[in-house]
Coordinates of C-alpha atoms in Angstrom, one line a residue:
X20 CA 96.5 83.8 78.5
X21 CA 95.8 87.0 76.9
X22 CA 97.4 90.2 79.0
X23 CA 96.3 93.8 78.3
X24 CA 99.1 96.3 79.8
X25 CA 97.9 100.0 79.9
X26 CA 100.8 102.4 80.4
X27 CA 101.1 106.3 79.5
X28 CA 105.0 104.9 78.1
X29 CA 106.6 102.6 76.2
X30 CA 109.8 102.5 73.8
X31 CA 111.1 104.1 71.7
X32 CA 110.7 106.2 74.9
X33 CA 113.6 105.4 77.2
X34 CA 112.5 106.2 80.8
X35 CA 112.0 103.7 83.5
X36 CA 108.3 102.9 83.5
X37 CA 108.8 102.0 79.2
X38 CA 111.4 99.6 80.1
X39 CA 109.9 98.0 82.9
X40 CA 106.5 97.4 80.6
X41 CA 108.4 96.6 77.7
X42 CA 111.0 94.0 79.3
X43 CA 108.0 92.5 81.6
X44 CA 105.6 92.0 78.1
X45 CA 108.5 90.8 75.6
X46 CA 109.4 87.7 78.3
X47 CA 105.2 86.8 78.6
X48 CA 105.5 86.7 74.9
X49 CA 108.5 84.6 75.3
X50 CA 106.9 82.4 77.6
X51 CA 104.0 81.8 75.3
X52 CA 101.6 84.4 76.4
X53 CA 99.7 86.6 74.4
X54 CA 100.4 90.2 74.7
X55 CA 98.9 93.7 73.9
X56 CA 100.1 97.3 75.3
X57 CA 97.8 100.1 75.0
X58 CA 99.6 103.4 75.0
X59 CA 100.6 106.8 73.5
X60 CA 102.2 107.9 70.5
X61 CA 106.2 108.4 71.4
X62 CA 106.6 111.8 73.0
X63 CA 108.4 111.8 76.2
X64 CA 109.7 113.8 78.1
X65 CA 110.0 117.0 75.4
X66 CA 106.6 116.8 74.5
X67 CA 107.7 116.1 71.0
X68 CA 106.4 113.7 69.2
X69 CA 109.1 110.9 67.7
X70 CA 109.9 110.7 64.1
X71 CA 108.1 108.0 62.1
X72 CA 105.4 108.6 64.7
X73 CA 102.2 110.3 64.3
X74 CA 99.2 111.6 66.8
X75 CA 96.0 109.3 65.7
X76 CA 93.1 108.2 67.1
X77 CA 94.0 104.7 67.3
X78 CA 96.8 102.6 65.5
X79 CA 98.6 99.0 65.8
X80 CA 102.5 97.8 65.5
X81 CA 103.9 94.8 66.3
X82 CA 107.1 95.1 68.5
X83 CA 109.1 92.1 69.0
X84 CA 105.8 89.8 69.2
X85 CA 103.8 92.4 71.4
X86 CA 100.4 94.1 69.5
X87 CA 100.6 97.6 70.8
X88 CA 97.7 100.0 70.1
X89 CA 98.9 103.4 70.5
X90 CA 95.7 106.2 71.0
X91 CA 95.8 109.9 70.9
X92 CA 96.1 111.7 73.3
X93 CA 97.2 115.7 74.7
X94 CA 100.7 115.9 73.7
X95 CA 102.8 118.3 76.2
X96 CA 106.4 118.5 77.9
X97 CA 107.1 116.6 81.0
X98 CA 106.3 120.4 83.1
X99 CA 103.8 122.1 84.8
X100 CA 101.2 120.0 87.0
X101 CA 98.2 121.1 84.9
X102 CA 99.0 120.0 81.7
X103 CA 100.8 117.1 82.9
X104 CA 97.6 116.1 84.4
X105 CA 95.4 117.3 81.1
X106 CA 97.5 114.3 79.5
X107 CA 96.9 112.0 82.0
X108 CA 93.2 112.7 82.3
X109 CA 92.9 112.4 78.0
X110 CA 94.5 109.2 78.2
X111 CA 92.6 107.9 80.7
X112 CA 89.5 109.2 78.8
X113 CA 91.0 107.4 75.3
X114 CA 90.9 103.7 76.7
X115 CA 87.4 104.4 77.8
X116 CA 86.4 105.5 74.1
X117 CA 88.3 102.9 72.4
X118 CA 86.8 100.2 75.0
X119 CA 84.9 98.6 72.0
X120 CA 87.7 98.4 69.5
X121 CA 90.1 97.0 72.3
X122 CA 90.6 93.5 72.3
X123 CA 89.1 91.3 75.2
X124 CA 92.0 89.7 77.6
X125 CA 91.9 87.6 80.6
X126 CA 94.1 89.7 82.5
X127 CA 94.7 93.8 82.5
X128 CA 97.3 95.4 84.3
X129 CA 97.6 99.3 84.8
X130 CA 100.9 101.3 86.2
X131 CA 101.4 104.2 87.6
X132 CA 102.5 106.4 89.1
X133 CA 99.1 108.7 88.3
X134 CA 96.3 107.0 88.9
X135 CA 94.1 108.4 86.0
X136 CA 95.9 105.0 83.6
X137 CA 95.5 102.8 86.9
X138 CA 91.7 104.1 86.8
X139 CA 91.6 103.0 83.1
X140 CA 92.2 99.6 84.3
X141 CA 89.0 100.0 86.6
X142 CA 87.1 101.0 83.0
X143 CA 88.8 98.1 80.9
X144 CA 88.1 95.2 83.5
X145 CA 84.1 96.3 83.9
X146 CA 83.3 96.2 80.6
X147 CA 85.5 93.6 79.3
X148 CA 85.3 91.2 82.4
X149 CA 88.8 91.1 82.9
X150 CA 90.7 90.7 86.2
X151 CA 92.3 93.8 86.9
X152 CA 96.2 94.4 88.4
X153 CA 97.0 97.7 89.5
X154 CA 100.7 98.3 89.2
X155 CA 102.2 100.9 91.5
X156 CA 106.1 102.1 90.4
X157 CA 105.4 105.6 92.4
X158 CA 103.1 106.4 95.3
X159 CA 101.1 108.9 94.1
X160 CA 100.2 111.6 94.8
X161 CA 102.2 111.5 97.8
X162 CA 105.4 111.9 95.7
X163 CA 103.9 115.1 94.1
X164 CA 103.0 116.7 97.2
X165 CA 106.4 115.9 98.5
X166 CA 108.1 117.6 95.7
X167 CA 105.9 120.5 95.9
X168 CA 104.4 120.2 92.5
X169 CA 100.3 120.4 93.9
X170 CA 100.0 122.3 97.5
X171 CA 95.7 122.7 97.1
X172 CA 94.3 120.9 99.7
X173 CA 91.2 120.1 97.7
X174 CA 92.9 119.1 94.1
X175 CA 95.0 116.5 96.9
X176 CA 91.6 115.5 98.2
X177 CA 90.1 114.4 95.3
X178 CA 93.8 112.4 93.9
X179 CA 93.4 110.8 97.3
X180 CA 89.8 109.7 96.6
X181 CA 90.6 107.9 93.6
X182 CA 94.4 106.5 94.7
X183 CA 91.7 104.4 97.9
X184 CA 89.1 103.7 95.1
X185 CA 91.8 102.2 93.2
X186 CA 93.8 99.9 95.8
X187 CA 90.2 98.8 97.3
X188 CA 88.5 98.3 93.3
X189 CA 91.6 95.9 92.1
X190 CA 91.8 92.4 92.1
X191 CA 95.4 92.6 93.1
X192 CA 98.2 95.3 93.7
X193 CA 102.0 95.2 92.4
X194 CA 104.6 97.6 93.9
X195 CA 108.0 97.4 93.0
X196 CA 108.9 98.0 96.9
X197 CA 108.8 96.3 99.9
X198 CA 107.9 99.6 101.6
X199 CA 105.1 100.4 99.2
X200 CA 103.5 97.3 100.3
X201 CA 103.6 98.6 103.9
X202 CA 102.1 101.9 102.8
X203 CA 99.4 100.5 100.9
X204 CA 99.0 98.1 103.9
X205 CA 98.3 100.8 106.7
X206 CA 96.1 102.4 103.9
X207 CA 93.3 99.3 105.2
X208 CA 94.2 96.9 102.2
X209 CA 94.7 93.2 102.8
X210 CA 98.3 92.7 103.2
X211 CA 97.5 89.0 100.8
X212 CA 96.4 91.4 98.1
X213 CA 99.9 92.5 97.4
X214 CA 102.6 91.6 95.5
X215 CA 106.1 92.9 95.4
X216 CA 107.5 92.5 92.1
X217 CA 110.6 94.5 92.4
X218 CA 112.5 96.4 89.0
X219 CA 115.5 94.3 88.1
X220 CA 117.3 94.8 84.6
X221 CA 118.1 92.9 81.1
X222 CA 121.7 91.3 81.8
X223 CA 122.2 90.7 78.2
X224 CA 121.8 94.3 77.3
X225 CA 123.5 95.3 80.0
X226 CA 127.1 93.4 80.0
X227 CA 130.2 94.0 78.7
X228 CA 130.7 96.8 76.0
X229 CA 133.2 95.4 73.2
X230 CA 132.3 98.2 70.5
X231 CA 134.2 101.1 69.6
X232 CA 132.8 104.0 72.5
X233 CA 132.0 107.1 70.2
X234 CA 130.8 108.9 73.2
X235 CA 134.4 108.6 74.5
X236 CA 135.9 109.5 71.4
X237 CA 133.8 112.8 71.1
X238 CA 134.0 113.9 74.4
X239 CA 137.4 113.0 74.8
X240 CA 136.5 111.3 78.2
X241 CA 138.8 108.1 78.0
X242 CA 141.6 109.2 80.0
X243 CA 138.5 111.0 82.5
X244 CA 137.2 109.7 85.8
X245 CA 133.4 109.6 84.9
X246 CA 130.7 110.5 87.2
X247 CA 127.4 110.2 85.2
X248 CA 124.0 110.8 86.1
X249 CA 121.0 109.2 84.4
X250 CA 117.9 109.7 84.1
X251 CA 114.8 112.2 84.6
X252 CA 116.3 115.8 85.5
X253 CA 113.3 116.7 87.8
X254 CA 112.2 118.4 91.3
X255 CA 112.5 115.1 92.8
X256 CA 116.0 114.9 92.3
X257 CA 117.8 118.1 93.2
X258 CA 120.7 117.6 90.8
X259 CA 121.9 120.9 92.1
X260 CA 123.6 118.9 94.3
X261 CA 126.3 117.4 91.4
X262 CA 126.6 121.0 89.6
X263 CA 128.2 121.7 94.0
X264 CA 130.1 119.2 94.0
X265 CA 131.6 119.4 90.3
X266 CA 132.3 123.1 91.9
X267 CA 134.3 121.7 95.1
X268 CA 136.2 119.6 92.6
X269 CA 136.7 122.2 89.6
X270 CA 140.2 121.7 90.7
X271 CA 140.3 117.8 90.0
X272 CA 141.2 117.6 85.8
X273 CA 140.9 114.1 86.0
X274 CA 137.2 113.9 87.4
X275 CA 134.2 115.0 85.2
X276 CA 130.5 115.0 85.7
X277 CA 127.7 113.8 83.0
X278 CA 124.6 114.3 83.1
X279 CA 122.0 111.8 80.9
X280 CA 118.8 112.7 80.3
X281 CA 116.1 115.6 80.4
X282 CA 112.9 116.6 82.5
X283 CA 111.4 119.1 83.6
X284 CA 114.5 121.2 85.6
X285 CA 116.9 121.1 82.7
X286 CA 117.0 124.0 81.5
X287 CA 117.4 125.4 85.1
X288 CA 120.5 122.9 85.5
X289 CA 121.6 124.3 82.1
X290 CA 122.0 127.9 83.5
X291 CA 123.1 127.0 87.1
X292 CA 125.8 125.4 85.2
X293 CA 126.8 128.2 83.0
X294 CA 126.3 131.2 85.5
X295 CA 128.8 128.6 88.1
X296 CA 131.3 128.5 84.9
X297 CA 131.7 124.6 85.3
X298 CA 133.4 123.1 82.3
X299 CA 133.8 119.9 84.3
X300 CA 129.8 119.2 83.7
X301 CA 128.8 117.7 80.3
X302 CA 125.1 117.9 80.1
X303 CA 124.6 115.4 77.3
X304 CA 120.3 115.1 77.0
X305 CA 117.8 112.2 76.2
X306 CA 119.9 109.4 74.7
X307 CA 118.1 105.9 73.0
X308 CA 118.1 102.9 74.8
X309 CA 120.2 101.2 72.7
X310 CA 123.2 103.7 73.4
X311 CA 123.1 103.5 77.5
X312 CA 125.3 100.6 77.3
X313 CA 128.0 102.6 75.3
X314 CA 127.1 105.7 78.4
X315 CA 127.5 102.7 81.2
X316 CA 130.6 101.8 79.4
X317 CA 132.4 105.3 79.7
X318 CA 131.0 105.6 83.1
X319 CA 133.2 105.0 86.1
X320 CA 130.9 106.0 88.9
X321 CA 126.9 106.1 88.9
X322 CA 125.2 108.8 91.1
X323 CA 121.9 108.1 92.1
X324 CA 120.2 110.8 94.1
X325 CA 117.1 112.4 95.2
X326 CA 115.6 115.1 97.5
X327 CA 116.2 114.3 101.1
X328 CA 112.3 113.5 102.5
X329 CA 110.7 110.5 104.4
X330 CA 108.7 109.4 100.8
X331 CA 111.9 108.7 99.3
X332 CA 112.9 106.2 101.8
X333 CA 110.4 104.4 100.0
X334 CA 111.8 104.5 96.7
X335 CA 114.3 102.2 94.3
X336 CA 115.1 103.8 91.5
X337 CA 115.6 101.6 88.8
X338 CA 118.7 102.8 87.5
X339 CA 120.9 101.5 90.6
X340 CA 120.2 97.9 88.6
X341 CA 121.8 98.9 85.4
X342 CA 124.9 100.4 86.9
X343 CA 125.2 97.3 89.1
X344 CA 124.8 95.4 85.8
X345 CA 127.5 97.2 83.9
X346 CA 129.9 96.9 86.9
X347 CA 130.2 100.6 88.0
X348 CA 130.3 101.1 91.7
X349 CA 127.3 103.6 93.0
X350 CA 127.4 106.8 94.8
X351 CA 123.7 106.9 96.1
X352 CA 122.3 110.1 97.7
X353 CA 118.9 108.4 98.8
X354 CA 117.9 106.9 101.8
X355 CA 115.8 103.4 103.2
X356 CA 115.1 100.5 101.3
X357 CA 117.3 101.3 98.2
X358 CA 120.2 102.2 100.6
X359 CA 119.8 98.5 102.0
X360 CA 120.2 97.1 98.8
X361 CA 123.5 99.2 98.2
X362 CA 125.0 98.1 101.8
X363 CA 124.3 94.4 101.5
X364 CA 125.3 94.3 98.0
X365 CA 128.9 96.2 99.1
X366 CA 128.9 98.0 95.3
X367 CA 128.8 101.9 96.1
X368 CA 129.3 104.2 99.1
X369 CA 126.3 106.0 100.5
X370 CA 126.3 109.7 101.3
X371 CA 123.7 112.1 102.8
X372 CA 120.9 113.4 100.2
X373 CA 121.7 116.6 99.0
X374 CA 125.0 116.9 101.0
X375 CA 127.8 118.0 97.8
X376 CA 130.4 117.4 100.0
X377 CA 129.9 113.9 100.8
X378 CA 129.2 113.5 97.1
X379 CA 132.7 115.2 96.1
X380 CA 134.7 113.1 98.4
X381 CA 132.8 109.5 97.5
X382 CA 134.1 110.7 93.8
X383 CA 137.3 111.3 95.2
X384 CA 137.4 108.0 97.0
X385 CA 136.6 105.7 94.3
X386 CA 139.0 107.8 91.8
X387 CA 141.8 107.8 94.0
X388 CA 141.5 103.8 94.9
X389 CA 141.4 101.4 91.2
X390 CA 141.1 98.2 94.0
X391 CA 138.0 99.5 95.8
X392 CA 136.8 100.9 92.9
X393 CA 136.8 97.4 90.9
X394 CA 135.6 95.4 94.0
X395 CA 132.6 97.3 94.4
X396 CA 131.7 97.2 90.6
X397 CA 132.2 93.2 90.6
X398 CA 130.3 92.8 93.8
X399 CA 127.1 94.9 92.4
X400 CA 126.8 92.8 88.9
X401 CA 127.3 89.3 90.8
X402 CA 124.2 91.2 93.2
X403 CA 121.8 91.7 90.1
X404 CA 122.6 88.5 88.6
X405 CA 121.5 86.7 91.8
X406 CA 118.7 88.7 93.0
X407 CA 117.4 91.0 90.2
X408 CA 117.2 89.3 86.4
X409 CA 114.8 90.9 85.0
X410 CA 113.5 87.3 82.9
X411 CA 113.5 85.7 86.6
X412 CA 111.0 88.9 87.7
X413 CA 108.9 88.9 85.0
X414 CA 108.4 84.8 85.5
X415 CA 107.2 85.7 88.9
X416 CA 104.9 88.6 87.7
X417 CA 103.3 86.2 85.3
X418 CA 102.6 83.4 88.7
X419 CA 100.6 86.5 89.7
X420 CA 98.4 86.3 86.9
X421 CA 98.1 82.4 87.2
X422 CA 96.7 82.3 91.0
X423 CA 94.2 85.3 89.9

C-alpha cells in the first residue's frame, strides 16, 4: 500500500507533530508499506531555515526509507496569528500546485492541528482518487480561541466552516484522544468514523542513558535536583507558573528549574526571569532530537503544564510518554483525560494548573523522598511499555488503512 502523509513538520524539526509523523511512517516502511511525506523545508519554531536546507519549489530526500517531498512555502517564526496563518494557507496552496508532480497513493492522511494541511488532504484525495484520513493532534480552532490568539467573531466563523467541511468530507477521522472523539462526536459525525490512535513513544530511543551527560557536565547540574520543562514555550502553557515557583524555592540550592525548548513567549519568559533575578532557572532553547535522551537523563522531575481551561481537559501532551519512558516521575499541571492516565499509572503527582505553590511543594516532595521518587519513575516506564509503544500504535494506525 502506498501512504501519502501531509504535515506542515517533520525532522530535523523536533516538536511533537514531526515525531509523531515521523515515528508513525518509518514503522509502515518497516512493515513493508510504501511511504511518502509531503512537507516544508526545516524551519520551526524560529522561523529559520535549517542548515543544509534550502526554500525551493519542490525537492525529494530519502529518510530512513521514507520519500519526503519538501515544497516551499512562507517561512516565519512560530508568532503572531496572521503570519502563522499566511504559512498555513501557502502550504495548503503548494500541495494543490504540486498535485501533478505528486505521486498517486492509495491512502492520504493529513494532521493538524490547522485545518488549512487537513484541507490539502480534501485537494489530494479528489484529484488523485485517494481515500482520505484526517488526523486531528489539536482541536482547532477551539484551542486558538481558548488561548486568546483570534477573538473576531467572523475570522472564527469561517475556521469553523472549514474544521465541519473537513470532519464531514473525510473518509475517516484519527484523534489522539478519547475526548476528541467525543467532541467530534457531538459535532453530528458518526461515532464509527473515528478512530483513536493515541501518541505513545519510541522505547528504544528513549531508555537508559549510558553515555557521558555533557549537559551535566556544563551546567554543573549532577549533584542538582532537576525540574525540566520541554517543549513549545507558548500562550497555551503559562510557564509563568515554573519562573513562581523557582521564586518560592530560590531558597532550595539543591533544586533547579530547566526549561527545553522555544515558542512564541520565550523571550517574555527570558525577561520575567531576569527582572525576578532567578539564577535557579536555566533556559536552555531548541535542542535536536537526538540529545533529549541526554536532557531526560539529567532530569529528575518532568513538569507538564498548561493554562487552566475546559479545552485542555481534552488534551495529552505527548511529552508525559517520554518522561514515563525515561523513568522520571511527572509533576502535571493539566487536567481530564491526561490526568487519568497519570493517576492510574501512579508515576507523578498532579497539582492545580497554574497554582506555583502546588508546583513548588510536588518539587519538594519528590526531592525530599529518593523511595517515592524511584517508585513513581519505575511505575510510569512499565505504563508506556504496556499501553503506549509507539511500533504497537503505529500497527494499529496502519489496520485503519486496511478496513478503508
Amino acid at each position: 500500500m502506498h501512504i501519502l502523509f501531509l504535515s506542515h513538520y517533520f525532522p530535523p524539526e523536533v516538536n511533537a507533530p514531526a515525531t509523531r509523523t515521523y515515528e508513525h511512517c518509518r514503522h509502515w516502511v518497516e512493515a513493508g508499506h510504501k511511504v511518502t511525506v509531503v512537507t516544508c523545508v526545516p524551519n520551526h519554531p524560529q522561523g529559520k531555515i535549517y542548515p543544509g536546507f534550502k526554500n525551493r519549489l519542490y525537492q525529494k530526500e530519502i529518510v530512513d526509507g521514507i520519500e519526503v517531498i519538501r515544497l516551499w512555502t512562507y517561512i516565519t517564526a512560530n508568532e503572531g496569528f496572521l503570519k502563522r496563518t499566511l504559512n498555513y494557507v501557502l502550504y495548503m496552496i503548494a500541495v494543490i500546485m504540486a498535485l501533478p508532480f505528486l505521486p498517486k497513493a492509495n491512502i492520504v492522511v493529513s494532521t493538524s492541528p490547522q485545518f488549512f494541511c487537513g484541507l490539502a488532504g480534501f485537494f489530494y484525495s479528489f484529484f488523485k482518487r485517494a481515500r482520505w484520513i484526517l488526523e486531528i493532534r489539536d482541536l482547532w480552532p477551539e484551542s486558538i480561541i481558548a488561548v486568546g490568539a483570534i477573538t473576531n467573531k467572523k475570522i472564527i466563523r469561517v475556521l469553523e466552516w472549514i474544521e465541519r467541511f473537513a470532519y464531514r468530507r473525510s473518509d475517516k477521522i484519527v484523534c489522539v484522544t478519547d475526548a476528541f472523539k467525543k467532541y467530534i462526536s457531538n459535532k453530528g459525525i458518526d461515532s464509527n468514523k473515528i478512530e483513536v490512535i493515541k501518541n505513545g513513544v519510541d522505547l528504544q530511543l528513549f531508555s537508559e542513558f549510558s553515555g557521558k551527560n555533557e549537559l551535566a557536565e556544563e551546567y554543573q547540574l549532577s549533584d542538582k535536583f532537576v525540574a525540566s520543562y520541554v517543549g513549545t514555550h507558548g500562550m497555551a502553557h503559562h510557564l509563568e507558573t515554573v519562573l513562581e515557583a523557582a521564586n518560592l524555592l530560590r531558597d532550595r540550592d539543591d533544586i533547579i528549574f530547566i526549561l527545553v525548548g522555544d515558542g512564541a513567549e520565550r523571550n517574555k519568559l527570558l525577561s520575567l526571569k531576569e527582572e525576578m533575578q532567578l539564577n535557579n532557572v536555566l533556559m536552555l532553547g531548541q535542542m535536536p532530537k537526538a540529545r533529549m535522551p541526554e536532557v531526560w537523563d539529567l532530569s529528575d522531575a518532568s513538569l507538564v503544564l498548561l493554562k487552566k481551561s475546559d479545552l485542555f481537559k481534552t488534551v495529552i501532551p505527548s511529552k508525559i510518554f517520554e518522561s514515563m519512558a525515561m523513568r522520571k516521575p511527572i509533576v502535571l499541571g493539566v487536567e481530564g483525560e491526561v490526568k487519568e492516565i497519570i493517576e492510574n499509572a501512579e508515576c507523578g503527582i498532579c497539582i492545580e494548573p497554574e497554582n506555583a505553590q502546588q508546583l513548588a511543594d510536588a518539587l519538594t516532595k519528590l526531592a525530599d523522598d529518593a523511595e517515592l521518587h524511584k517508585n513513581k519513575g519505575d511505575n510510569g516506564r512499565r505504563y508506556v511499555e504496556n499501553y503506549f509503544d509507539r511500533k504497537v500504535l503505529a500497527n494499529n494506525y496502519a489496520n485503519v488503512f486496511d478496513a478503508l
